[in-house]
Short mmCIF file of C-alpha atoms and ligand atoms in Angstrom, two decimals:
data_model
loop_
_atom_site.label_atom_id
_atom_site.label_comp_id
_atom_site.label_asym_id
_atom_site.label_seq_id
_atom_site.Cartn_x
_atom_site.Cartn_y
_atom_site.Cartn_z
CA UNK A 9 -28.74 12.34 -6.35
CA UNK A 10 -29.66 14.58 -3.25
CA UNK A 11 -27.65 14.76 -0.02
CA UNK A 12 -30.04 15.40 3.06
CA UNK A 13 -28.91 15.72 6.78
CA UNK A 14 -32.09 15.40 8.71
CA UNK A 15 -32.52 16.51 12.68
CA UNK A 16 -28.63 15.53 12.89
CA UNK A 17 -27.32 16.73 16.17
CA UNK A 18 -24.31 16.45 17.54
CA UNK A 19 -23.02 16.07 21.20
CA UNK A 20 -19.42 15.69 21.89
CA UNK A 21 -18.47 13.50 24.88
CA UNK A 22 -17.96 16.79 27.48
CA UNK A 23 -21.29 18.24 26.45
CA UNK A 24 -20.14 20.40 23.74
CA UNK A 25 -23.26 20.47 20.92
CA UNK A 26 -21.58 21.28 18.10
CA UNK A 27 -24.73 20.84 15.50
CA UNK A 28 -27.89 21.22 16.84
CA UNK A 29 -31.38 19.45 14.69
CA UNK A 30 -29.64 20.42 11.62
CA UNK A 31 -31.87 19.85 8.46
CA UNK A 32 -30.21 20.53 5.11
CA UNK A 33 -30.54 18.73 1.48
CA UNK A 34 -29.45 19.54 -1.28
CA UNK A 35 -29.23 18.56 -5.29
CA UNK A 36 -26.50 16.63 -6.54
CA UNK A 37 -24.07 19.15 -8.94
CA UNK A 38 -24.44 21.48 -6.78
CA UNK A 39 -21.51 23.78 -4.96
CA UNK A 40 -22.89 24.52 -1.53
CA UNK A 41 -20.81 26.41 0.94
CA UNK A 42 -21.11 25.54 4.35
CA UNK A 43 -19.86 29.68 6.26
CA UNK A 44 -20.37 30.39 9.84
CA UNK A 45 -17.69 31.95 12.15
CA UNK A 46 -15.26 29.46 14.59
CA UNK A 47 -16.89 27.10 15.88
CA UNK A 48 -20.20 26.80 14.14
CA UNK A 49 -20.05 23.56 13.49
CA UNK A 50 -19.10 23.70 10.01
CA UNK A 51 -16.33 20.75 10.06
CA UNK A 52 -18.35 18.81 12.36
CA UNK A 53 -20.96 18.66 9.43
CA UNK A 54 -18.75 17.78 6.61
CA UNK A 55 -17.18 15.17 8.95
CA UNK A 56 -20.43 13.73 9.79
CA UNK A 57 -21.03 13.78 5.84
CA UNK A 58 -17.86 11.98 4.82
CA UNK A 59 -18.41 9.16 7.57
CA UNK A 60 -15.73 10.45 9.64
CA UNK A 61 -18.10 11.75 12.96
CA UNK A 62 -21.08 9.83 13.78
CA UNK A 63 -24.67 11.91 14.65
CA UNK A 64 -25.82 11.57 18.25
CA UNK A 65 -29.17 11.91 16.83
CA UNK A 66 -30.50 12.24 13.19
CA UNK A 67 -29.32 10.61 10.40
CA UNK A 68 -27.49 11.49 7.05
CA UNK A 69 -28.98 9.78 3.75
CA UNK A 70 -27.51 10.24 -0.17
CA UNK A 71 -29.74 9.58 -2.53
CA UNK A 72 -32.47 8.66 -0.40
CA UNK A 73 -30.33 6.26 1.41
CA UNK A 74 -29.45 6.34 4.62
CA UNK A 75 -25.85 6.78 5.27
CA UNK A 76 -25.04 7.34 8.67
CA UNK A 77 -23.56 4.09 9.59
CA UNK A 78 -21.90 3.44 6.38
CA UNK A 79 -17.99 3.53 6.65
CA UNK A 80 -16.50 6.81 4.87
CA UNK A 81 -14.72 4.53 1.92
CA UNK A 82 -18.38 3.32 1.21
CA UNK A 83 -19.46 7.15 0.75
CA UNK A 84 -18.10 7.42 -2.52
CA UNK A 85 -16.93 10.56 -1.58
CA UNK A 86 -13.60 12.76 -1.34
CA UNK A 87 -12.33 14.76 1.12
CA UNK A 88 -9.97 17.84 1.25
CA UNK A 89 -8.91 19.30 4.50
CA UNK A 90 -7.18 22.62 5.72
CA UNK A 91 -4.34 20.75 6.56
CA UNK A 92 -4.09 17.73 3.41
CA UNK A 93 -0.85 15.68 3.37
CA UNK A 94 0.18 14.61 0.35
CA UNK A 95 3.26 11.41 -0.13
CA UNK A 96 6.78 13.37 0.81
CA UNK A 97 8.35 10.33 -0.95
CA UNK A 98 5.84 10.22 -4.02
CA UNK A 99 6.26 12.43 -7.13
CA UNK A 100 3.39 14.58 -7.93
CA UNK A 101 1.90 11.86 -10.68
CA UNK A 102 1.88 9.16 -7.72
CA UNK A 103 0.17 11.18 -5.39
CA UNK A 104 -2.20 11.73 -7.69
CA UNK A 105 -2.62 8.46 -8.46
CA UNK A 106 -2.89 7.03 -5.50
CA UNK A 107 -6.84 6.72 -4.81
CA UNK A 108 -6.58 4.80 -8.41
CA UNK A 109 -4.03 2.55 -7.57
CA UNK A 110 -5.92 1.30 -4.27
CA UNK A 111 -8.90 1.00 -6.03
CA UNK A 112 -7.16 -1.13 -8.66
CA UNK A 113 -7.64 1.17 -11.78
CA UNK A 114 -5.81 -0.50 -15.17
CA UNK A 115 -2.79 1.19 -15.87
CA UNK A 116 -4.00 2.73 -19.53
CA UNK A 117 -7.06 4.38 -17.42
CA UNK A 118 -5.09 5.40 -14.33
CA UNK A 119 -2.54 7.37 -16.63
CA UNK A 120 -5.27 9.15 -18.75
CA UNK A 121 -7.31 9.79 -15.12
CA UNK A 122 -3.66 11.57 -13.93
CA UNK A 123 -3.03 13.69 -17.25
CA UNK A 124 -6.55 15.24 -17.29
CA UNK A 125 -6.99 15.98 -13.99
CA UNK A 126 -3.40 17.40 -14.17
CA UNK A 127 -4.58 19.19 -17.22
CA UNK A 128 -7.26 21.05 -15.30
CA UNK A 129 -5.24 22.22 -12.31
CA UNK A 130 -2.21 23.20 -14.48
CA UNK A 131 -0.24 20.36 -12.81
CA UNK A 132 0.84 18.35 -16.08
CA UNK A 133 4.28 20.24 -15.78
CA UNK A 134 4.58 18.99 -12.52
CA UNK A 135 4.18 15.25 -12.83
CA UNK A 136 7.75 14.07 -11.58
CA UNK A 137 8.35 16.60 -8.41
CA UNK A 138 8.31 15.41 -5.68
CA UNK A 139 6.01 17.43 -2.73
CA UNK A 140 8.91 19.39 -1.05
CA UNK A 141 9.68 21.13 -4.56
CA UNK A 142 6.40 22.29 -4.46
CA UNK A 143 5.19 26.15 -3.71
CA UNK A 144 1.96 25.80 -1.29
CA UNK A 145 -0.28 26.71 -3.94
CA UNK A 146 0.65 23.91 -6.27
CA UNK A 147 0.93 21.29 -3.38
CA UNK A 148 -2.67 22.18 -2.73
CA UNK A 149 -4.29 22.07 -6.39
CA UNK A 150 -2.03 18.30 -5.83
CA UNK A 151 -4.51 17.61 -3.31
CA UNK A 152 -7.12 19.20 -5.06
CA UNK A 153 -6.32 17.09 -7.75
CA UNK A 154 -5.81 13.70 -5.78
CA UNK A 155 -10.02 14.29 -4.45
CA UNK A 156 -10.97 14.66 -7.85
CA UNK A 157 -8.84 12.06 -9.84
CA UNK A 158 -11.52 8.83 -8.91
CA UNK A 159 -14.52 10.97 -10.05
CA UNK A 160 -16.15 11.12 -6.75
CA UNK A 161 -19.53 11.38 -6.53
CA UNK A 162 -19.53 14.25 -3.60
CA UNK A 163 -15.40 15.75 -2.87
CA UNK A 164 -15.79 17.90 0.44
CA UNK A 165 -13.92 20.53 1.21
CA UNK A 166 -12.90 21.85 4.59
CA UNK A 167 -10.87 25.54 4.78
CA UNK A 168 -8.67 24.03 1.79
CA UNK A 169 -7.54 27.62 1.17
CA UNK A 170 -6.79 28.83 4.04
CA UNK A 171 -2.94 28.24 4.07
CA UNK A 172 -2.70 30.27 1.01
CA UNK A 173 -1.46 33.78 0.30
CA UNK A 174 -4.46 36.13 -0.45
CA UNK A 175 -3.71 36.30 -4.25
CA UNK A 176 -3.14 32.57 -4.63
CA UNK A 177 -6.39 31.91 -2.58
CA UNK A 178 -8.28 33.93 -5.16
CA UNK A 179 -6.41 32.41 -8.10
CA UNK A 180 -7.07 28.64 -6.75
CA UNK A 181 -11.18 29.31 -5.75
CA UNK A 182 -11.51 30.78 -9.59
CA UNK A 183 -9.67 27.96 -10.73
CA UNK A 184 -12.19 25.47 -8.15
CA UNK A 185 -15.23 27.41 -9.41
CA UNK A 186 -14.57 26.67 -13.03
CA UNK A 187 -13.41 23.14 -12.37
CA UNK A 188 -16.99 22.62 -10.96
CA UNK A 189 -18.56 23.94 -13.50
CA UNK A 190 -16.88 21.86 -16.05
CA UNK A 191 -17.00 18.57 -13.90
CA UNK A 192 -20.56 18.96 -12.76
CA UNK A 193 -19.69 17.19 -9.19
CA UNK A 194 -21.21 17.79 -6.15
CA UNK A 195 -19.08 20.29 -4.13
CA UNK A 196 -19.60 20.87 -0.50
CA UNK A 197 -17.07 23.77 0.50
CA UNK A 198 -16.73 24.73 4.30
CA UNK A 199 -15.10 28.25 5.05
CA UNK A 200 -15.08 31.00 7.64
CA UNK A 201 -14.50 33.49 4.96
CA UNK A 202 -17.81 34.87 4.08
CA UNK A 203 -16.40 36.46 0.28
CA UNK A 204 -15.13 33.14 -0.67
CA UNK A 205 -18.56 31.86 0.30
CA UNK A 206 -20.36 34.24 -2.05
CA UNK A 207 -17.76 33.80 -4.82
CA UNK A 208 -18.00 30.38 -5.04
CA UNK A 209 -21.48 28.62 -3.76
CA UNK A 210 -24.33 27.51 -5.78
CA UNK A 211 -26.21 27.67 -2.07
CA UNK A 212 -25.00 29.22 0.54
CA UNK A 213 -25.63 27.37 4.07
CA UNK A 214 -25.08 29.85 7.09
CA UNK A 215 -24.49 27.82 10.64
CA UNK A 216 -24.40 29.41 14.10
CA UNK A 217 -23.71 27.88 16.69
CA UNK A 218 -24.79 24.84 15.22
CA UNK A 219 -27.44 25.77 13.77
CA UNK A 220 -28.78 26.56 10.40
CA UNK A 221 -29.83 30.02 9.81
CA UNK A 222 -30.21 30.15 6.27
CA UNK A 223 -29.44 28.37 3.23
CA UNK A 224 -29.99 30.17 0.06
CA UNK A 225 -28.24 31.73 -3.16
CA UNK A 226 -25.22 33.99 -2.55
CA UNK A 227 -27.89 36.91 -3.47
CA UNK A 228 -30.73 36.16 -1.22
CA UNK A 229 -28.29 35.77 1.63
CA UNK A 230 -26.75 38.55 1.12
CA UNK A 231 -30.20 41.02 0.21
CA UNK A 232 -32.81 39.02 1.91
CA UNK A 233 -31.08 37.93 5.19
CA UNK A 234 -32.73 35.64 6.98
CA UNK A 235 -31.60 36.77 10.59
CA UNK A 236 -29.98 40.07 12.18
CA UNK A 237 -27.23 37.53 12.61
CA UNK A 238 -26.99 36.85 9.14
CA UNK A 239 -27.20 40.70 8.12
CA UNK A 240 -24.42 41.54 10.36
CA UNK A 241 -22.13 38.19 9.08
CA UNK A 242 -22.46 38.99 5.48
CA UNK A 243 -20.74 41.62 3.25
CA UNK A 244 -17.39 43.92 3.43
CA UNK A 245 -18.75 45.65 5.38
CA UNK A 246 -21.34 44.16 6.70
CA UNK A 247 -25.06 45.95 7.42
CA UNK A 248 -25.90 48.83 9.01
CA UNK A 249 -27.60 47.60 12.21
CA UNK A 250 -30.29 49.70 14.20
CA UNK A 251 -32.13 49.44 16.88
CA UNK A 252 -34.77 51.33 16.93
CA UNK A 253 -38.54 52.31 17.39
CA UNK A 254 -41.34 52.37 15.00
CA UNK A 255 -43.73 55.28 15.21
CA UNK A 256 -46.17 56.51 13.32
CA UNK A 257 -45.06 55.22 9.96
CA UNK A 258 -41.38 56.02 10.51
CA UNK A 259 -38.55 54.28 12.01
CA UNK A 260 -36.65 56.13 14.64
CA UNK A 261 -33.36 55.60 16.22
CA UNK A 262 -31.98 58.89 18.17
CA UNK A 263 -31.80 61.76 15.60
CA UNK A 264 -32.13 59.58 12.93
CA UNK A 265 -35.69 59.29 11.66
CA UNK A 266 -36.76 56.86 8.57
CA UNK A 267 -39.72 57.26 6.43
CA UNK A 268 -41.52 54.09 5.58
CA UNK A 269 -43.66 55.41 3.41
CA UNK A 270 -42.91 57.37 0.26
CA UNK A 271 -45.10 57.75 -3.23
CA UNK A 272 -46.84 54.18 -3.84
CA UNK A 273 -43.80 51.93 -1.78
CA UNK A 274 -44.50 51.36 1.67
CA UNK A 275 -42.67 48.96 3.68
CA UNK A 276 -44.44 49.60 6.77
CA UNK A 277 -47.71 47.29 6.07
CA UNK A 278 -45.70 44.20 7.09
CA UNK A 279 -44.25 45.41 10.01
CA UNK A 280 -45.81 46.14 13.54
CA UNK A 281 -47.05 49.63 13.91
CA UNK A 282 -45.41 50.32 16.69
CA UNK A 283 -42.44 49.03 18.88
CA UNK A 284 -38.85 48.69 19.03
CA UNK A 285 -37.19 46.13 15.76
CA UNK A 286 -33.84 46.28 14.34
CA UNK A 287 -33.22 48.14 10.86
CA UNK A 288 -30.67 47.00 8.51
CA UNK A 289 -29.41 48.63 5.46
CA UNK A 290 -25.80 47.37 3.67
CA UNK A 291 -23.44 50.24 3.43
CA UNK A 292 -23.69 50.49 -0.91
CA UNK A 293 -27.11 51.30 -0.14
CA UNK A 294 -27.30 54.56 1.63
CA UNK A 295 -27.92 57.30 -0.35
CA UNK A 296 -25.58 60.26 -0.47
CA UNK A 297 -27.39 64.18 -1.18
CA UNK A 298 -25.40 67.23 -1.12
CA UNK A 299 -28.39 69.25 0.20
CA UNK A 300 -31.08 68.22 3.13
CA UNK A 301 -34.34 67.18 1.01
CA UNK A 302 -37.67 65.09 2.29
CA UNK A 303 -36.68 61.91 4.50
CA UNK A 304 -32.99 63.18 4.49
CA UNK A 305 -31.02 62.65 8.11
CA UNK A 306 -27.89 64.79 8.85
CA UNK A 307 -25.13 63.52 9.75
CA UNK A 308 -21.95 64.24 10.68
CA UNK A 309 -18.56 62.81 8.89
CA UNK A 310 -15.98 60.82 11.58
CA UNK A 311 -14.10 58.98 9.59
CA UNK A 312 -12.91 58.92 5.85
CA UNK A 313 -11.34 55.38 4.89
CA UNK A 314 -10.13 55.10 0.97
CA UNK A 315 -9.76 51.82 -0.12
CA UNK A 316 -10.06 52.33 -3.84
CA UNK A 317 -12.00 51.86 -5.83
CA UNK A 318 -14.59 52.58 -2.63
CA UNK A 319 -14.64 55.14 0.03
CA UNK A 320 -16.09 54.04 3.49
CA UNK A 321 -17.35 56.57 5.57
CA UNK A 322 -18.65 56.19 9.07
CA UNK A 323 -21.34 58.66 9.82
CA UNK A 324 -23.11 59.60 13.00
CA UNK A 325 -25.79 61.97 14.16
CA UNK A 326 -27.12 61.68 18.21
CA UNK A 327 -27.85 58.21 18.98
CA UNK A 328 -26.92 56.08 15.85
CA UNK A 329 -24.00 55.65 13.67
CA UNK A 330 -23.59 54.07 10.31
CA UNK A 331 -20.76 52.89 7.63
CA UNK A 332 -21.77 53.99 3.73
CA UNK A 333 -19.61 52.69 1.20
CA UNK A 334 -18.98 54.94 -1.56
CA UNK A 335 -17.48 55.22 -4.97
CA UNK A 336 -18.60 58.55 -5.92
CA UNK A 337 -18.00 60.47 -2.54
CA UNK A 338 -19.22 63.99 -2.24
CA UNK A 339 -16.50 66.21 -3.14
CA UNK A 340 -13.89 68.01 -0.56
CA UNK A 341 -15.01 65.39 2.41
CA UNK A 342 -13.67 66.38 5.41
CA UNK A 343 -14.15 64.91 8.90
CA UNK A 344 -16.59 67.20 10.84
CA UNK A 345 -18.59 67.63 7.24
CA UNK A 346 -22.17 67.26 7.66
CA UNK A 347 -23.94 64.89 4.54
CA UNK A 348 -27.11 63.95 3.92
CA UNK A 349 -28.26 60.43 3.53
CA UNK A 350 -31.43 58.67 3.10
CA UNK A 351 -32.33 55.14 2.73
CA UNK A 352 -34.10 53.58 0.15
CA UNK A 353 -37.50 51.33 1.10
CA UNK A 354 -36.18 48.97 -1.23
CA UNK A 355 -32.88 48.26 0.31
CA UNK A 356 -34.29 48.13 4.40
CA UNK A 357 -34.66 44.96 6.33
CA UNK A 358 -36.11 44.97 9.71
CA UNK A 359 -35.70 42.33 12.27
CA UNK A 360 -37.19 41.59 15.17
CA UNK A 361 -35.76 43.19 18.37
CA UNK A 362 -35.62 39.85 20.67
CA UNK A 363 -35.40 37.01 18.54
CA UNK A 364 -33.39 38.30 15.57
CA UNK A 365 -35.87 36.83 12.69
CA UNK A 366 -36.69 38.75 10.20
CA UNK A 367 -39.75 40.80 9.87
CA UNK A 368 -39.30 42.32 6.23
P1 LIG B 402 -13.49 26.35 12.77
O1 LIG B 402 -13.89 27.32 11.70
O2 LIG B 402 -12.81 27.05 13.91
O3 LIG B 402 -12.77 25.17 12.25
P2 LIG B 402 -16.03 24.92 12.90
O4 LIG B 402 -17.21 25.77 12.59
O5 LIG B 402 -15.53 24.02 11.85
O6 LIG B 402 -14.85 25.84 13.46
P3 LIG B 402 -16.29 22.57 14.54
O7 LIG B 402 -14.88 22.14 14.39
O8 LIG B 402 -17.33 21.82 13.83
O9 LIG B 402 -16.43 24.12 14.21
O10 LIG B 402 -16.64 22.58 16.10
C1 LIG B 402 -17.90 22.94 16.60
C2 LIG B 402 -17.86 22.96 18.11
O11 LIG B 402 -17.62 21.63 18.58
C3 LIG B 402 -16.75 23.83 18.69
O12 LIG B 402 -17.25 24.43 19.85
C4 LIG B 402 -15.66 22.86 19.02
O13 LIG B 402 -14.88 23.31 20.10
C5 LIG B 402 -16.45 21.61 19.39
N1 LIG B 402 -15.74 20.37 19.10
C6 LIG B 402 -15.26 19.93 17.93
N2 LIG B 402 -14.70 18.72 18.04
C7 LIG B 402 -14.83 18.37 19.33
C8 LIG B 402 -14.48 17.20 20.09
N3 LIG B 402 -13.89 16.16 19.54
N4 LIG B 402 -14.79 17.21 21.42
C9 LIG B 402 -15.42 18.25 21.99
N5 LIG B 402 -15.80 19.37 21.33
C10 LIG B 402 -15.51 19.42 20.02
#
């Protein structure tokens, strides 16, 4: 089973396009995270997937089949949002229950459906509460739990972490990425949060402002970034961003000058010999040296951040300014301390200046 949006855009009735040509398919099993920031479009998508939005243009097909007109109950799909609501008046079991009792389920299957998805979300002990004797995190493995009960063939799910504390969060999407694993469903999972997106997705897809930018494993997205956008979205920090010139096989942005070339690697055959592009380089990667050496740059410490197990220092020599993240800083760091970085050829990406694509 594949699920394909193709050339699906989406105008809202005051002009607001809130998904623009969007082309995406994917396998069936998979769990692909749908991450962009507010307003991306990322709800608008999974809507348009469960039935619940209709395309202005484009259409939506499962398995081949087109879907866009089919009602969402016809979908065979499930859907958990931000904001689920679950029975007040129903116990736990009940609520559970519930898409099996409107489908008609026999009684002997319904109550063996309950008990093993209850099993899986560590609900079982909960069976007979009712929702307000609930802590959040159980009431939303409940709804969790509800989505999954009917065996699905898709269950989408929009933010449904987001009301929980940041332990509980981390808990519940370690608990979601094992469930997957062991149910072999198709997930699609729409967040903001870019480190839930990594944790947890087979394939990542990346929307701004409604439109794709990349879709790709949580490792090419975050080494092989398909857009400056994308560089700068991605990671805790995210990359070092530069723009800069390229000259004579080096890269050059203020007092900070870049080899390209060094032994056997070169990274500057596939980029324009001259010009101005954007660098990128992720924090982890920046080399620390205790003494200037060849393609070194100065530069001088501003700030010293310790958020063990890491140290984040932000670094600046005239004209440019960079974040390295650290677990072995150099010792007796000071602010005012001049270090010396470099930056391995293996770790750059360079993106165009205009456009933001990616160059290398
Ligand atoms: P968030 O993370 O904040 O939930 P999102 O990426 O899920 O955002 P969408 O809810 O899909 O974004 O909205 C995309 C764009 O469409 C936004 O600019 C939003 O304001 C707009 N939008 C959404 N629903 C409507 C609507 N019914 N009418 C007009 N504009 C809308």
């Amino acid at each position: 089973m594949t699920v394909a949006f193709r050339n699906v855009t989406k105008t809202f009735a005051d002009g607001t396009t809130a998904l623009d040509s969007l082309d995406l398919s994917f396998a069936s099993g998979e769990l692909v995270v749908i991450l962009g920031p507010s307003g991306c479009g990322k709800s608008t998508a999974c809507r348009i997937l469960a039935g619940l939005e209709t395309p202005s243009s484009g259409t939506v097909e499962v398995d081949g089949k087109d879907v866009t007109n089919l009602p969402p109950r016809e979908r065979g799909m499930s859907m958990v949002f931000q904001s689920y609501a679950l029975y007040p008046h129903k116990t736990v079991f009940e609520n559970i229950a519930y898409p099996l009792r409107v489908r008609g389920t026999p009684k002997a299957e319904l109550v063996r459906a309950v008990h093993e998805v209850a099993a899986m979300l560590q609900l079982e002990r909960l069976l007979e509460r009712r929702p307000r004797q609930l802590s959040g995190g159980e009431a939303q493995r409940v709804a969790v739990a509800r989505a999954l009960v009917w065996k699905p063939q898709i269950c989408l799910m929009d933010e449904p972490l987001s009301n929980l504390d940041a332990l509980l969060r981390l808990k519940t999407r370690i608990e979601l990425k094992r469930l997957h694993a062991e149910l072999g469903q198709t997930f699609v999972f729409v967040t903001h949060d870019q480190e839930e997106a990594m944790s947890l997705g087979t394939r990542i897809a990346v929307l701004n402002r409604g439109a794709l930018v990349q879709f790709g494993t949580p490792q090419e997205i975050y080494h092989q970034p398909a857009t400056r956008f994308v560089a700068e979205f991605i990671g805790k920090p995210a990359s070092n961003t530069l723009e800069g010139e390229l000259v004579e096989g080096s890269f050059r942005c203020g007092a900070l000058v870049v080899p390209l070339r060094a032994d056997a690697a070169t990274v500057s055959a596939t980029l324009p010999a001259s010009g101005r592009v954007v660098l990128a380089i992720r924090p982890e990667a920046v080399r620390l040296h205790e003494v200037a050496g060849p393609g070194t740059v100065a530069m001088t410490v501003e700030v010293v951040d310790a958020v063990p197990p890491d140290t984040i220092l932000s670094l600046v020599c005239a004209g440019a300014s960079i974040l390295v993240r650290t677990q072995a800083p150099p010792a007796n760091l000071v602010v005012g301390a001049t270090v010396h970085v470099s930056f391995p050829l293996s770790a750059l990406s360079f993106f165009e200046l205009e456009s933001g694509a990616r160059l290398r």
